Coordinates of C-alpha atoms and ligand atoms in Angstrom, one line a residue:
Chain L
X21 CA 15.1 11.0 -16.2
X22 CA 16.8 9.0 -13.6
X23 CA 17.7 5.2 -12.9
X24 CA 15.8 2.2 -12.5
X25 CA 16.7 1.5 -9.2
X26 CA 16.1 5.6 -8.0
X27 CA 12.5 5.4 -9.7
X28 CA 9.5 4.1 -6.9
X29 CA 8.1 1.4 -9.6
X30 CA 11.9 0.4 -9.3
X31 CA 12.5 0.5 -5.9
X32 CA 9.3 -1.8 -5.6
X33 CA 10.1 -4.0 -8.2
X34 CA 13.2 -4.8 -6.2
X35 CA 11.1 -5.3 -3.4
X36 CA 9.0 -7.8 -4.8
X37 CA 11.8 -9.8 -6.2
X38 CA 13.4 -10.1 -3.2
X39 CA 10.6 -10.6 -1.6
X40 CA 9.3 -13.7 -3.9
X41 CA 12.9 -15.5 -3.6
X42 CA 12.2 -15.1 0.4
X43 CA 9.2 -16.9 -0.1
X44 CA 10.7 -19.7 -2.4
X45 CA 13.4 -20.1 0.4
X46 CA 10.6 -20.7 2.9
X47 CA 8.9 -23.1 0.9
X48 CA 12.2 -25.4 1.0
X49 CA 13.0 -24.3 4.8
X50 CA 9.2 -25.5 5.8
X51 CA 9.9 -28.8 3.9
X52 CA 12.7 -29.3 6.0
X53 CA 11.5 -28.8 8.8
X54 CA 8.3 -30.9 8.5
X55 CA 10.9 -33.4 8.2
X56 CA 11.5 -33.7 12.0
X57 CA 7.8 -34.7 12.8
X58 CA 9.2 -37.5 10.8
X59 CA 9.3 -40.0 13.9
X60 CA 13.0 -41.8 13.8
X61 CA 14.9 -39.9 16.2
X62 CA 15.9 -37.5 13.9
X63 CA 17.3 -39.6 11.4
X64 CA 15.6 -38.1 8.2
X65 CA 15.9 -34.6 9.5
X66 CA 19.7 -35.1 10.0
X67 CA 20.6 -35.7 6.6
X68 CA 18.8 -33.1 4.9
X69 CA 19.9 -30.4 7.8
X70 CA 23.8 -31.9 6.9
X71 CA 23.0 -32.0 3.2
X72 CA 22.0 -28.3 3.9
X73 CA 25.6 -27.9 5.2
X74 CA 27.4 -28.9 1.9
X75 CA 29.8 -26.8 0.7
X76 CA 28.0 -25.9 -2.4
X77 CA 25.2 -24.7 -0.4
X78 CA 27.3 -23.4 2.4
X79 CA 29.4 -20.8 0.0
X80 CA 27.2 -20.9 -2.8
X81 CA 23.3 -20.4 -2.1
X82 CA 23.6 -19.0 1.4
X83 CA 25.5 -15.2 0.3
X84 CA 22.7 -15.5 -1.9
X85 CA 20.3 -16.0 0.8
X86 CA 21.7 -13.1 3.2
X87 CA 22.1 -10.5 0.2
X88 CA 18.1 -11.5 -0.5
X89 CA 17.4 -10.3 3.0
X90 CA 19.4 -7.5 3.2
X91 CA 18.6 -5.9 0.0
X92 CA 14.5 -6.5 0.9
X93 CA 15.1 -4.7 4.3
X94 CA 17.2 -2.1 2.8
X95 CA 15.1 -1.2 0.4
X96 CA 11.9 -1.4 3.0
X97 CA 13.7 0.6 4.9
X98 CA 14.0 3.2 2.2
X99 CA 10.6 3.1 1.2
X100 CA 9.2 3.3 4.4
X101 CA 11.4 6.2 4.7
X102 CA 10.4 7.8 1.9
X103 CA 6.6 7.3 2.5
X104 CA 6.3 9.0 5.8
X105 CA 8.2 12.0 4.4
X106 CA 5.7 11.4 1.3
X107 CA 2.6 12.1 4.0
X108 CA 3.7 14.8 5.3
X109 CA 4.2 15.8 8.9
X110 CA 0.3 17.2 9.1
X111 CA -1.6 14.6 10.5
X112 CA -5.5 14.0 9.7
X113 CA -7.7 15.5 13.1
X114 CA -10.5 13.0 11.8
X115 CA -8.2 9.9 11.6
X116 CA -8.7 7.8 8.8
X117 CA -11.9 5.9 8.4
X118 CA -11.3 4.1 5.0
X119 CA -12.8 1.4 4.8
X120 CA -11.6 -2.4 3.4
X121 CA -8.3 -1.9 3.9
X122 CA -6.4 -5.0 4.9
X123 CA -4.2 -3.9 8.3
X124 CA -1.2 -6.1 7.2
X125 CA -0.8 -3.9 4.2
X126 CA -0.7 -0.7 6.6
X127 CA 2.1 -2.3 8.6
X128 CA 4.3 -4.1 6.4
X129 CA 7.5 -2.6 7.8
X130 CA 5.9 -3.4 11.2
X131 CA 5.7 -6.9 11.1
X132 CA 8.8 -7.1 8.8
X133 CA 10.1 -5.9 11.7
X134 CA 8.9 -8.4 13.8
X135 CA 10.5 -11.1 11.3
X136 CA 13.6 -9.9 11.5
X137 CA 13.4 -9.5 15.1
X138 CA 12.4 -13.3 14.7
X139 CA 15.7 -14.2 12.3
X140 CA 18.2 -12.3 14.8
X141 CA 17.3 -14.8 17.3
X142 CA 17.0 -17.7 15.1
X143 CA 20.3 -17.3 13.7
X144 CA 22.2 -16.9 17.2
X145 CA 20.1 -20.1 18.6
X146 CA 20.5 -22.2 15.2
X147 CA 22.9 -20.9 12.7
X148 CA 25.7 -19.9 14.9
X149 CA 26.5 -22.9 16.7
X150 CA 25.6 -24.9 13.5
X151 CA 27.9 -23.4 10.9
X152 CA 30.4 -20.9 12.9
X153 CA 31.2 -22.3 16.3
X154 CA 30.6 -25.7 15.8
X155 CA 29.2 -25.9 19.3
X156 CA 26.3 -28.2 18.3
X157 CA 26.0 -31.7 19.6
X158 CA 28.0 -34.4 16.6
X159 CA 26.6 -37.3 15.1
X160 CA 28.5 -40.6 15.8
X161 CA 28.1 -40.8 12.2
X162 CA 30.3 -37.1 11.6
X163 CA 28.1 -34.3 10.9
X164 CA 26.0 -32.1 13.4
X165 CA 23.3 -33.6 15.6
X166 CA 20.5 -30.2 14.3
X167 CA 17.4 -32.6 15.4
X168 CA 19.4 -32.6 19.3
X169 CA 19.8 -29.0 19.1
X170 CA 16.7 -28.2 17.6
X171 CA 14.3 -30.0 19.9
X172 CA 16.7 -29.2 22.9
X173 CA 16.0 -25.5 22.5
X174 CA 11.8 -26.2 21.7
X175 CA 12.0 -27.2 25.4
X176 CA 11.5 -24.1 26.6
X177 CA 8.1 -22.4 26.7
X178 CA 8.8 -18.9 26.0
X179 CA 11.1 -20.3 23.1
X180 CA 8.3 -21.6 21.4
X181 CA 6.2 -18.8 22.4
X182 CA 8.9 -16.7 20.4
X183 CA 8.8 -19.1 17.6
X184 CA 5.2 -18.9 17.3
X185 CA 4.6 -15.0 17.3
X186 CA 7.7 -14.6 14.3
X187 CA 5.9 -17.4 12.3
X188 CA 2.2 -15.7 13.0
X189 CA 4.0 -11.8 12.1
X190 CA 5.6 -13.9 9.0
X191 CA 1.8 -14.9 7.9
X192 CA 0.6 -11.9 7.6
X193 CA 3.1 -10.2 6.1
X194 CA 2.7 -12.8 3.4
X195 CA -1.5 -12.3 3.6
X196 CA -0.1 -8.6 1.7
X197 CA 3.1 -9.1 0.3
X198 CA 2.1 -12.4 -1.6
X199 CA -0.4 -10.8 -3.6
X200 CA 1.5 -7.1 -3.7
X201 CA 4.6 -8.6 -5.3
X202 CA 2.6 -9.9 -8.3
X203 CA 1.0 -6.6 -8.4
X204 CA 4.6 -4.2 -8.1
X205 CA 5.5 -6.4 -11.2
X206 CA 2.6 -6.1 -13.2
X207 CA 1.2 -9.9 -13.4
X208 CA -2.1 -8.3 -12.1
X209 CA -5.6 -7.4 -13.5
X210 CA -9.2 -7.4 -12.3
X211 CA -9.0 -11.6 -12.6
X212 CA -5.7 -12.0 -11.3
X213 CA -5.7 -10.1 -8.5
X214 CA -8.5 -12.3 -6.4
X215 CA -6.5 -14.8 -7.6
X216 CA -3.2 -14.0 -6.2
X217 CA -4.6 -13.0 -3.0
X218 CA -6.8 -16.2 -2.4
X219 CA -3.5 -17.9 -3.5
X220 CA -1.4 -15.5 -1.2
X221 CA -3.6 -15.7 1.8
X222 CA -3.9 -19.8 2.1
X223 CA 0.0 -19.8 1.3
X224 CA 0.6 -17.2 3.5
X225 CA -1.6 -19.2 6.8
X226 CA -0.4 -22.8 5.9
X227 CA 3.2 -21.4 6.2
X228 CA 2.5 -19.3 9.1
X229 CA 0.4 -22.3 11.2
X230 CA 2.5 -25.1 9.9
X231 CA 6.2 -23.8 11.1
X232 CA 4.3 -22.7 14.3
X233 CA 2.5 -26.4 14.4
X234 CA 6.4 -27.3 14.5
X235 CA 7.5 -25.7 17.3
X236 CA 4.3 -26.7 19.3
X237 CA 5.0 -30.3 18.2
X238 CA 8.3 -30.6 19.3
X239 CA 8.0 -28.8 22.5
X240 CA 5.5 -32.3 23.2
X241 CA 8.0 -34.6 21.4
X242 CA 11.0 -32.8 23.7
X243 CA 11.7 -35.2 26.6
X244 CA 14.2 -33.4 29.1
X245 CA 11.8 -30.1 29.3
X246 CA 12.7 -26.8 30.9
X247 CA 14.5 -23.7 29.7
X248 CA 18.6 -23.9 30.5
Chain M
X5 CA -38.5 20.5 11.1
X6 CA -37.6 16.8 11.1
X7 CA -36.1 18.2 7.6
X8 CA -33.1 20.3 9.2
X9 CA -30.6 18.7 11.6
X10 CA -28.6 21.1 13.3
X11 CA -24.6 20.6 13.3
X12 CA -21.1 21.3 14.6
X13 CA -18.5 21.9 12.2
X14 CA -14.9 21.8 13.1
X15 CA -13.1 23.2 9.9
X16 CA -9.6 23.7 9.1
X17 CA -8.2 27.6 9.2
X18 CA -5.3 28.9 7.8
X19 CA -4.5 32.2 6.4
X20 CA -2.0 30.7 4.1
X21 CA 0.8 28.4 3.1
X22 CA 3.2 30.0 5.6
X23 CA 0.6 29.9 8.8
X24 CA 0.0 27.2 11.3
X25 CA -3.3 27.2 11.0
X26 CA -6.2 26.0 13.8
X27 CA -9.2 24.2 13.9
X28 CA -12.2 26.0 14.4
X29 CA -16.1 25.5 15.9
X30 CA -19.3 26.9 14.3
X31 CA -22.7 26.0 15.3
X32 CA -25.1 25.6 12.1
X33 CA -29.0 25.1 13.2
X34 CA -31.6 24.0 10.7
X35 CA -29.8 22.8 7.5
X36 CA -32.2 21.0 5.6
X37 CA -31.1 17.2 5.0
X38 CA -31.5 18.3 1.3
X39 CA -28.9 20.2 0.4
X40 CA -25.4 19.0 -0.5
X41 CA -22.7 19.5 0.9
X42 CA -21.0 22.3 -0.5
X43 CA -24.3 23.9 0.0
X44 CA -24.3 23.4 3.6
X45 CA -20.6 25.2 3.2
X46 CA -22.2 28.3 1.5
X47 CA -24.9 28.6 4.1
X48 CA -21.9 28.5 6.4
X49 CA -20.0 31.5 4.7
X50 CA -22.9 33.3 4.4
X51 CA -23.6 33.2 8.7
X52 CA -20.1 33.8 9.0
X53 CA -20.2 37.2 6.5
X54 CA -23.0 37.9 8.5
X55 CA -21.0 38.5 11.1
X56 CA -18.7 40.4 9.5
X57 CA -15.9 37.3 9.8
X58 CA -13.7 36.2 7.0
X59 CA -15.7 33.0 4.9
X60 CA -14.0 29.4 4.6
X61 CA -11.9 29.1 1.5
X62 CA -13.1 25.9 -0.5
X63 CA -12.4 24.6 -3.7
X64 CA -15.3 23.8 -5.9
X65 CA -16.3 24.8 -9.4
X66 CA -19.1 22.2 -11.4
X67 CA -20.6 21.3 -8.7
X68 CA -22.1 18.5 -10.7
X69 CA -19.1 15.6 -10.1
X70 CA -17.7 15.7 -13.2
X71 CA -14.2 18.6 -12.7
X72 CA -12.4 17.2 -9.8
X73 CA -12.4 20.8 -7.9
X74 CA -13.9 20.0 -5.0
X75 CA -12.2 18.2 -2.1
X76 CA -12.4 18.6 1.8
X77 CA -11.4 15.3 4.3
X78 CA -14.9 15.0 6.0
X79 CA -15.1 13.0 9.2
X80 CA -12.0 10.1 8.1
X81 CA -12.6 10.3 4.8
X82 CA -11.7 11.8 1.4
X83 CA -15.3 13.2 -0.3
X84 CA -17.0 12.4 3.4
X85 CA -19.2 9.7 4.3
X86 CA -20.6 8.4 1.4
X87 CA -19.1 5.9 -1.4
X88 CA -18.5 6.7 -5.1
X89 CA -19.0 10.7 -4.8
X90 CA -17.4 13.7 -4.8
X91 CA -17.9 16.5 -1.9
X92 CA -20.4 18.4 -4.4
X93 CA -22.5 15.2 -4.7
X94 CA -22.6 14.3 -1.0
X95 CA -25.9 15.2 0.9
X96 CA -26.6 16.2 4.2
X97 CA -29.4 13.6 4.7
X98 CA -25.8 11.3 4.9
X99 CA -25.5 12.9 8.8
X100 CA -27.1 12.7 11.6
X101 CA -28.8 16.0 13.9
X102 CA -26.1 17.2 16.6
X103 CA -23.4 15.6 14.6
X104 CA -20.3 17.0 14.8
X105 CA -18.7 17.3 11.4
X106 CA -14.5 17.5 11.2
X107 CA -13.6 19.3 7.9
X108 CA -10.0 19.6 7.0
X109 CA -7.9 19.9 3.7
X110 CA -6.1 17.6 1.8
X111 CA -3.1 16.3 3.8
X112 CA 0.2 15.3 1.7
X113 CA 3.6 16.7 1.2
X114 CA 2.5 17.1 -2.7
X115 CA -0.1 19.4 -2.1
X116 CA 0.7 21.7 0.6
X117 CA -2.5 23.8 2.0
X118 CA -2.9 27.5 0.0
X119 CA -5.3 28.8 2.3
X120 CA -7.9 27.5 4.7
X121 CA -9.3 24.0 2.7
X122 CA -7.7 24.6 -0.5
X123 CA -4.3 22.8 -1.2
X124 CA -2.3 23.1 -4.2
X125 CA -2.8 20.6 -6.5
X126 CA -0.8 22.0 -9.4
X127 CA 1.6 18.8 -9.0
X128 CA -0.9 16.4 -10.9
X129 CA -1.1 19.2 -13.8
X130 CA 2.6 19.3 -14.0
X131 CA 2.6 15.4 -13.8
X132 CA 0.3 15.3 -17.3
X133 CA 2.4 17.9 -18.9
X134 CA 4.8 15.3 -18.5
X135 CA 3.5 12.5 -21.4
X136 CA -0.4 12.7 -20.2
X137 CA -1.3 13.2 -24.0
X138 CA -0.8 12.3 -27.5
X139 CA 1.0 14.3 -30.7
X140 CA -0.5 13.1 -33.3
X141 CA -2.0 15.3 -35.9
X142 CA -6.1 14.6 -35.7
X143 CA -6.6 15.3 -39.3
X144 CA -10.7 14.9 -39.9
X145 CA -13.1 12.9 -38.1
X146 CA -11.8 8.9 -38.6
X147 CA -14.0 6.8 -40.4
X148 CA -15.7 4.6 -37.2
X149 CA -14.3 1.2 -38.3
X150 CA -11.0 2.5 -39.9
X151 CA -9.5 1.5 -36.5
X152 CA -11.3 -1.3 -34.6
X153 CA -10.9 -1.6 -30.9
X154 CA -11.9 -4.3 -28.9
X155 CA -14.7 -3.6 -26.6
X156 CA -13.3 -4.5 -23.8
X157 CA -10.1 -2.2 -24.1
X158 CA -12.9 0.4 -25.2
X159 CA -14.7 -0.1 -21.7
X160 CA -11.5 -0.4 -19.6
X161 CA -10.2 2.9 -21.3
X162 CA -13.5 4.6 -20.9
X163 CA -12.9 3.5 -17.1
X164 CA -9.5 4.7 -16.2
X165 CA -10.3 8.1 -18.0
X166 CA -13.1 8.5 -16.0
X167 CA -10.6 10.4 -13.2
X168 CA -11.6 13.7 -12.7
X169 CA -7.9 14.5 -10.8
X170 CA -9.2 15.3 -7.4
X171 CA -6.9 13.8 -5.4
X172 CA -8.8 11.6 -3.2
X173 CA -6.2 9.0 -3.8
X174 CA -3.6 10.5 -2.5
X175 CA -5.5 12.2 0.5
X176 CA -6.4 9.0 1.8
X177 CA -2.6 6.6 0.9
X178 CA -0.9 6.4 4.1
X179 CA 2.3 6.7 1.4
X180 CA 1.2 10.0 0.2
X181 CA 1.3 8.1 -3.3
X182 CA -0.3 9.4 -6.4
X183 CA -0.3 5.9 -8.6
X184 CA -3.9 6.0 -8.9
X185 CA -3.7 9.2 -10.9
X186 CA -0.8 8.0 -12.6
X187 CA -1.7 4.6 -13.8
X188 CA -5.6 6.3 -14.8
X189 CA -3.5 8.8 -17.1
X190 CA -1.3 6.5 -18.7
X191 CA -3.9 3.4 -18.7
X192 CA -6.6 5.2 -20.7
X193 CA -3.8 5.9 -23.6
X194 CA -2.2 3.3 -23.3
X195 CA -5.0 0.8 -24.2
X196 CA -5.8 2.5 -27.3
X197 CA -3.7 2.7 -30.3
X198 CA -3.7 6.4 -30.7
X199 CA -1.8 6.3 -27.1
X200 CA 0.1 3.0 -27.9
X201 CA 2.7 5.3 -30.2
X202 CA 4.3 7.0 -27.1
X203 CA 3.5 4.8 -24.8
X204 CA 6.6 3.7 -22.9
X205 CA 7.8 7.3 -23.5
X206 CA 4.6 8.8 -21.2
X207 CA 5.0 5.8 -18.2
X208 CA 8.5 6.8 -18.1
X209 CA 8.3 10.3 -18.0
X210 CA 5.1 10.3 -15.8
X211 CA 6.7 8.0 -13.3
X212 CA 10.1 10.0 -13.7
X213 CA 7.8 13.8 -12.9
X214 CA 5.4 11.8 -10.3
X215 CA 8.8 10.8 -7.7
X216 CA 10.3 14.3 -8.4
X217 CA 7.5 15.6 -7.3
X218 CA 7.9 13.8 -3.7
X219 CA 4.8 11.6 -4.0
X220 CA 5.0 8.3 -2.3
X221 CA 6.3 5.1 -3.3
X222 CA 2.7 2.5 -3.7
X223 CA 2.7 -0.5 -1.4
X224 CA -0.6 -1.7 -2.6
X225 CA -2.9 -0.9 0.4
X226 CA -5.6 -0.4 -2.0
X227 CA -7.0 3.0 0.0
X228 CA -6.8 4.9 -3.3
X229 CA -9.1 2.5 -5.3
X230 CA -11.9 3.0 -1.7
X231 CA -12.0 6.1 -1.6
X232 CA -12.2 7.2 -5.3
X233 CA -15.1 9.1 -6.5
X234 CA -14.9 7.7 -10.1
X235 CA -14.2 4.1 -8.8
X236 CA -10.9 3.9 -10.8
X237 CA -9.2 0.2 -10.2
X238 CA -6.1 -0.4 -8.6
X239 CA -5.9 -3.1 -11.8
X240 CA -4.6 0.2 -13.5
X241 CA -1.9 0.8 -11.0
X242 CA -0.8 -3.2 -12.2
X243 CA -1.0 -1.5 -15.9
X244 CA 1.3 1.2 -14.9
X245 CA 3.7 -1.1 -13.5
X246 CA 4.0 -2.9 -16.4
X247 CA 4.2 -0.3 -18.7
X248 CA 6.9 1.6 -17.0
X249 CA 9.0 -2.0 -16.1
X250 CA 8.9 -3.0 -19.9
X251 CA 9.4 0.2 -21.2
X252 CA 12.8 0.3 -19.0
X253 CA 13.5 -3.0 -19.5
X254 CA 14.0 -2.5 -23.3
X255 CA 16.5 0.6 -22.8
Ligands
HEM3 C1 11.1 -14.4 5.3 C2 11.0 -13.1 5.3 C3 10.2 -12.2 4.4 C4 9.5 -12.5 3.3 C5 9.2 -13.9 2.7 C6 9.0 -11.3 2.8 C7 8.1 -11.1 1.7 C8 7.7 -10.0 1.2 C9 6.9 -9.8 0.0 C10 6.5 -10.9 -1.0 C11 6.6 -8.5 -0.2 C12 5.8 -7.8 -1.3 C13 6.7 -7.0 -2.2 C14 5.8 -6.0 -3.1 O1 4.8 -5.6 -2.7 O2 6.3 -5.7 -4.2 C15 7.2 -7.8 0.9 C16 7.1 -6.4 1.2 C17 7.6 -5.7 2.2 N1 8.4 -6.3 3.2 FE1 8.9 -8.3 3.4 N2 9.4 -10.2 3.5 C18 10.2 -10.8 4.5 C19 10.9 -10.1 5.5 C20 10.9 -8.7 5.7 C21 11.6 -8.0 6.7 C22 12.7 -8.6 7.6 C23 11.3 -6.6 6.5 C24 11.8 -5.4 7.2 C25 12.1 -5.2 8.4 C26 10.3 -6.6 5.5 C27 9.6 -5.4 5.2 C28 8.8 -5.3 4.1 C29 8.2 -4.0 3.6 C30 8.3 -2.6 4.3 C31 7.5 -4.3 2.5 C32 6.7 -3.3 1.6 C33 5.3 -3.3 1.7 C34 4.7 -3.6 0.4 O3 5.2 -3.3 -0.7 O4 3.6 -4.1 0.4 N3 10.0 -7.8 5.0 N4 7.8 -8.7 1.7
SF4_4 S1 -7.9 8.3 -9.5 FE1 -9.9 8.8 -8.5 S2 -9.3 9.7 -6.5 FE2 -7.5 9.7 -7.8 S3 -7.5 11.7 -8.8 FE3 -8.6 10.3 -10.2 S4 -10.7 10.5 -9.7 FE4 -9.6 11.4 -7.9
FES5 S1 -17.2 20.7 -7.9 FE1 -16.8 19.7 -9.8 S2 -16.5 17.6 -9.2 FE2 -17.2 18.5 -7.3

């Protein structure tokens, strides 16, 4: 009959897991973040970046993290795949005039796309010199300087141009995929759906606006400006 | 005769599975804003007999919305213009005079064209002969209270097996998916207790014949639910899932 994991119910319901535990990681990445508009140089932000740093975390949540991303694009990636081959090469003359039907849900791999465009270049500004060089500026007090690095690089206009299209793509795949993931495991009816997307799409906006409200914020905060 | 518009039709030709096929042009003057669609198709044929050509192949058979035969992709849209209908129920009086009207088949890798605007649809039969029924003996008529069911699983039952099996749903998914179908099979069984014996049985094997058959993996775009001609909810495709996710999660 074949396996769980073969089956499209399956395939999704993986997609939706991993997909949900992206969305708890943002939730504690925004509340981070928020952290620098705290205003003491840094101070506050600092700690929880270096907490963030921990061993435990480090080796213990972060394979956790990256297997969470890989397996959701994988698996988009295979469903996508699947879906075009689904369609069929013959193409509709007439187009298709359906009506109600949100765009983010016709373009989830799309603006996926777009988000991992985003993370590629996060990681190499952020993550590398962070955890693998060690490039980033030190604290007198031993640990990294992220808040430094962090508002050094919001100095730069098309930086935080960058920042703001991933976070905007980000939104609305969540204004879909928030609401789809509770569907693809069945916590859905009549009721619940409205419910999940209302939920989903002011979730999916206050995440997208408020990491992008970030960016903006410390591109005015940032002192020495310019791109280097 | 501000009855009769006059029209272009652009329809779909192919001789059978193996040809290319080509769209075609035919003028149609004076078709009264009265008759239905398939109607309009007939007076089509009958000009094209006429003139000693070969008529359009359609699909069609009740003519009254309630088989599923019918199907033709009219202007963007699975059963045309109008909402809640099937091709047979759709009028004329829905265009406009000098409108020109695209007509095509059916488009996804699960039901490849046969001829002209017929596709084969045989998948979704071979999909029900998976678990799409019950096998329990029926014995004589139940006593009407000798098995209570609430009314709202009544209604929500009465809903989901209100799918005729066109294969609007699948027409329109941009995933070629047939979970509409699916989850309106197993959903009207599955809420009542004659279909509660086999039911993880039937969402695993219907799920297990639907993929083999090639259709689509659902992302939820909710297309299906628009453009069906019974209004089936995607709420049933939710049932579906949970069906088939508990069913395998207790093997
Ligand atoms: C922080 C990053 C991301 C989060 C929080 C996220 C979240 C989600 C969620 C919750 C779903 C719904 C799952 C379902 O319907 O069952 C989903 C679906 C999907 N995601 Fe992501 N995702 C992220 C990144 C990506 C990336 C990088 C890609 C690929 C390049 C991607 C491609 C897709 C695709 C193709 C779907 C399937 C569409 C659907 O089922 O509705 N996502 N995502
Ligand atoms: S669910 Fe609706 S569109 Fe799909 S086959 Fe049944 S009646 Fe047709
Ligand atoms: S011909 Fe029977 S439903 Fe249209």
């Amino acid at each position: 009959m074949g396996t769980f994991f073969g089956s499209s119910i399956g395939k999704k319901f993986v997609m939706s897991i991993s997909g949900l535990f992206l969305v708890v990681f943002l939730i504690v990445h925004l509340a981070i973040n928020l952290l620098l508009l705290v205003p003491d140089g840094g101070e506050t932000f600092n700690a929880a970046a270096n907490f963030m740093a921990l061993p435990a975390i480090k080796f213990g949540l972060q394979p956790v993290l990256a297997l969470g991303f890989i397996v959701h694009i994988i698996y988009a990636a295979i469903i996508t795949l699947q879906n075009n081959k689904a369609r069929g090469s013959a193409k509709y003359a007439s187009g298709n005039k359906t009506k109600d039907v949100m765009w983010a849900s016709k373009n989830m791999f799309v603006l996926g796309a777009t988000v991992f465009a985003f993370l590629a270049v996060h990681i190499y500004q952020f993550f590398v010199p962070l955890q693998i060089t060690h490039s980033a500026p030190e604290l007198a007090s031993g640990g990294h300087d992220t808040y430094t690095l962090v508002a050094n690089a919001l100095t730069c206009i098309p930086t935080v141009v960058f920042y703001v299209i991933g976070s905007l793509g980000l939104a609305l795949h969540l204004t879909h995929g928030f609401w789809s993931a509770f569907q693809t495991v069945g916590a859905s009816n009549n009721i619940w759906r409205k419910r999940w997307t209302v939920i989903g799409t002011v979730f999916a906006w206050v995440v997208g606006l408020a990491f992008s409200a970030i960016a903006i914020a410390m591109y005015f905060i940032g002192s020495c400006g310019g791109c280097n | 005769m501000g009855n009769n518009i006059s029209l272009t039709l652009k329809v779909w030709r192919q001789n059978d599975a193996q040809d290319k096929g080509r769209y075609e042009s035919y003028k149609l003057e004076a078709v009264s804003v009265d008759s239905s669609f398939l109607e309009m198709m007939d007076i089509l044929n009958e000009q094209l007999v006429n003139e000693g050509k070969e008529p359009v192949a359609f699909d069609h058979d009740c003519r009254e919305g309630i088989c599923g035969m019918c199907s033709l992709y009219i202007n963007g849209r699975p059963h045309g213009p109008d909402d809640d209908v099937t091709t047979c129920q759709l009028h004329m009086r829905k265009f406009k005079d000098g409108e020109t009207i695209t007509i095509e088949p059916w488009r996804s890798a699960g039901f490849p064209v046969i001829k002209d605007l017929i596709v084969n649809r045989n998948a979704f039969d071979t999909i029900i002969a998976a678990g799409g029924y019950t096998s329990v003996s029926t014995g004589g008529v139940p006593d009407a209270n000798a098995l209570p069911i609430s009314k709202i699983d009544a209604d929500e039952a009465m809903d989901a097996a209100s799918c005729i099996g066109c294969g609007a749903c699948v027409a329109t998914c941009k995933n070629g998916s047939a979970m509409l179908f699916v989850s309106a099979k197993v959903s009207h069984l599955a809420l009542l207790p004659q279909g509660k014996v086999e039911a993880a049985r039937r969402a695993k094997n219907m799920v297990a014949k639907m993929d083999e058959l090639g259709f689509g993996n659902c992302t939820n775009t909710g297309a299906c639910e628009v453009e069906c001609p019974k209004g089936v909810s995607i709420s049933n495709i939710a049932r579906l899932n949970r069906e088939f996710l508990s069913a395998k999660f207790k093997d």
